[in-house]
């Protein structure tokens, strides 16, 4: 047997990466289906390597440059350069290949990368923030602040200020990535 053999997804998909997905007209509606995988050797060997993880961690003092390498530069996607985060989704493929289907993704190499980057200079990086309040700045919006609120109601979580979600060992959280 394999892990997650009988694991059932119940949400989504929001934007399916496969024509064979039983998509619901409401991506947040109850939609039970089997967890699917489709490992991509190309993406895993180009976008999720330990060398790329190392370079992403050590080559950036500022959060913006770190995030571009971690998340992937969308202008390079067509050439097969996805970054660790996007590459993680696309390596696993199947349902997790759909970016919004995080509950189907059982590992997060990019979160380890972020954690390692933060703990190298915790006083400078734990609360480092970069970017706007809309994904990809679409529509154009102001820069986010630590006082902005993350509304996670769609997954059943209470709203939380960004500052309260920045540390894995402070506030309500108490874990380290090992």
Coordinates of C-alpha atoms in Angstrom, one line a residue:
X1 CA 0.0 0.0 0.0
X2 CA 1.0 3.6 -0.4
X3 CA 0.4 6.6 1.9
X4 CA -2.8 8.4 1.1
X5 CA -4.2 5.5 -0.8
X6 CA -7.7 6.2 0.3
X7 CA -7.3 9.9 0.9
X8 CA -10.3 11.9 -0.3
X9 CA -10.3 15.5 -1.4
X10 CA -13.5 17.3 -0.8
X11 CA -13.0 20.9 -2.2
X12 CA -12.3 22.3 -5.6
X13 CA -10.8 22.1 -8.0
X14 CA -10.7 25.8 -8.7
X15 CA -8.7 25.7 -11.9
X16 CA -8.2 22.0 -12.9
X17 CA -4.9 21.0 -14.6
X18 CA -6.5 18.0 -16.1
X19 CA -9.6 17.4 -18.2
X20 CA -10.4 14.3 -16.2
X21 CA -11.3 16.1 -13.0
X22 CA -14.9 16.2 -11.8
X23 CA -15.0 20.0 -11.5
X24 CA -17.8 21.6 -9.6
X25 CA -19.3 24.9 -10.7
X26 CA -18.6 26.1 -7.1
X27 CA -14.9 25.4 -6.3
X28 CA -15.7 25.6 -2.6
X29 CA -18.6 23.2 -2.7
X30 CA -18.4 19.7 -1.3
X31 CA -16.9 17.6 -4.2
X32 CA -15.5 14.3 -2.9
X33 CA -13.0 12.5 -5.2
X34 CA -9.8 10.5 -5.1
X35 CA -6.4 12.2 -4.6
X36 CA -4.5 11.9 -7.9
X37 CA -0.7 12.1 -8.5
X38 CA 1.2 12.6 -11.7
X39 CA 5.0 13.0 -10.9
X40 CA 6.8 15.1 -13.4
X41 CA 10.5 14.1 -13.8
X42 CA 11.2 17.3 -15.8
X43 CA 9.8 19.7 -13.2
X44 CA 11.4 17.9 -10.3
X45 CA 14.8 17.8 -11.9
X46 CA 14.7 21.5 -13.0
X47 CA 12.6 23.4 -10.4
X48 CA 12.8 21.5 -7.0
X49 CA 16.5 20.6 -6.7
X50 CA 18.5 20.9 -3.5
X51 CA 20.9 23.1 -5.4
X52 CA 18.1 25.5 -6.3
X53 CA 16.9 25.4 -2.7
X54 CA 20.4 26.3 -1.5
X55 CA 20.8 29.1 -4.0
X56 CA 17.4 30.5 -3.2
X57 CA 18.4 30.6 0.5
X58 CA 21.9 32.0 0.3
X59 CA 21.6 34.4 -2.7
X60 CA 19.1 36.9 -1.2
X61 CA 19.3 39.3 1.7
X62 CA 16.0 40.9 0.9
X63 CA 12.6 39.3 0.9
X64 CA 11.5 40.5 -2.5
X65 CA 14.4 38.7 -4.4
X66 CA 14.0 35.6 -2.2
X67 CA 10.3 35.5 -3.0
X68 CA 10.8 35.8 -6.7
X69 CA 13.1 32.8 -6.7
X70 CA 10.9 30.8 -4.2
X71 CA 7.6 31.5 -5.9
X72 CA 8.9 31.5 -9.5
X73 CA 9.0 34.4 -11.9
X74 CA 5.9 34.1 -14.1
X75 CA 7.7 35.6 -17.1
X76 CA 10.0 32.4 -17.0
X77 CA 7.2 29.8 -16.7
X78 CA 7.0 29.3 -20.5
X79 CA 10.7 28.4 -20.5
X80 CA 10.1 25.7 -17.8
X81 CA 11.5 27.7 -14.9
X82 CA 8.9 27.5 -12.2
X83 CA 10.6 28.2 -8.8
X84 CA 10.5 25.9 -5.8
X85 CA 6.9 26.6 -4.7
X86 CA 5.2 26.4 -8.1
X87 CA 7.6 23.6 -9.1
X88 CA 6.5 21.7 -6.0
X89 CA 2.8 21.8 -7.1
X90 CA 3.7 20.9 -10.7
X91 CA 6.1 18.1 -9.7
X92 CA 3.3 16.3 -7.8
X93 CA 0.8 17.0 -10.6
X94 CA -2.7 15.6 -10.5
X95 CA -4.9 17.6 -8.2
X96 CA -2.0 19.3 -6.4
X97 CA -0.9 20.6 -9.8
X98 CA -3.8 23.0 -9.4
X99 CA -2.4 25.9 -7.4
X100 CA -5.5 26.4 -5.3
X101 CA -5.7 22.7 -4.2
X102 CA -3.3 23.0 -1.3
X103 CA -5.2 20.5 0.9
X104 CA -4.2 17.8 -1.6
X105 CA -0.5 18.6 -1.3
X106 CA 1.2 16.7 1.4
X107 CA 4.6 18.2 1.4
X108 CA 5.8 21.8 1.2
X109 CA 9.5 22.1 0.2
X110 CA 9.0 25.8 -0.2
X111 CA 7.9 26.3 3.4
X112 CA 11.2 24.6 4.6
X113 CA 13.1 27.0 2.3
X114 CA 11.3 30.0 3.8
X115 CA 11.9 28.7 7.3
X116 CA 15.6 28.1 6.7
X117 CA 16.0 31.6 5.2
X118 CA 14.2 33.2 8.2
X119 CA 16.2 31.5 10.9
X120 CA 19.5 32.6 9.4
X121 CA 18.8 36.1 10.5
X122 CA 15.6 35.9 12.6
X123 CA 15.7 39.5 13.9
X124 CA 15.7 40.8 10.3
X125 CA 13.7 38.2 8.4
X126 CA 11.0 36.8 10.7
X127 CA 8.7 39.8 10.1
X128 CA 10.0 40.7 6.6
X129 CA 7.2 41.5 4.2
X130 CA 7.1 42.3 0.5
X131 CA 4.4 42.6 -2.0
X132 CA 0.9 43.9 -2.6
X133 CA -2.4 42.8 -1.1
X134 CA -3.5 41.1 -4.4
X135 CA -2.0 38.0 -6.0
X136 CA 0.4 39.1 -8.7
X137 CA -0.7 42.7 -8.0
X138 CA -3.9 42.0 -10.1
X139 CA -5.8 44.2 -9.8
X140 CA -3.1 46.7 -8.8
X141 CA -3.1 47.4 -5.1
X142 CA -1.1 48.9 -2.3
X143 CA 1.7 47.1 -0.5
X144 CA 0.7 44.8 2.3
X145 CA 1.6 45.6 6.0
X146 CA 2.0 43.4 9.1
X147 CA -1.3 44.9 10.3
X148 CA -3.3 43.7 7.3
X149 CA -5.7 40.8 8.0
X150 CA -5.6 37.4 6.4
X151 CA -9.1 36.3 5.8
X152 CA -9.0 32.6 5.8
X153 CA -12.8 32.1 6.3
X154 CA -13.0 29.9 3.2
X155 CA -11.1 27.2 5.0
X156 CA -12.9 27.6 8.3
X157 CA -10.1 29.6 10.0
X158 CA -10.6 32.9 11.9
X159 CA -9.1 36.1 10.4
X160 CA -5.6 36.8 11.6
X161 CA -3.2 39.7 11.3
X162 CA -0.2 39.0 9.0
X163 CA 2.2 39.8 11.9
X164 CA 0.6 36.9 13.9
X165 CA 1.3 34.4 11.1
X166 CA 4.9 35.3 10.4
X167 CA 6.7 33.2 13.1
X168 CA 6.4 29.4 13.5
X169 CA 7.6 29.7 17.1
X170 CA 5.8 32.9 18.3
X171 CA 2.2 33.7 18.9
X172 CA -0.2 30.9 18.4
X173 CA 2.3 28.7 16.6
X174 CA 4.9 26.4 18.1
X175 CA 6.7 24.3 15.6
X176 CA 9.9 24.1 13.7
X177 CA 10.5 22.4 10.3
X178 CA 12.7 19.3 10.6

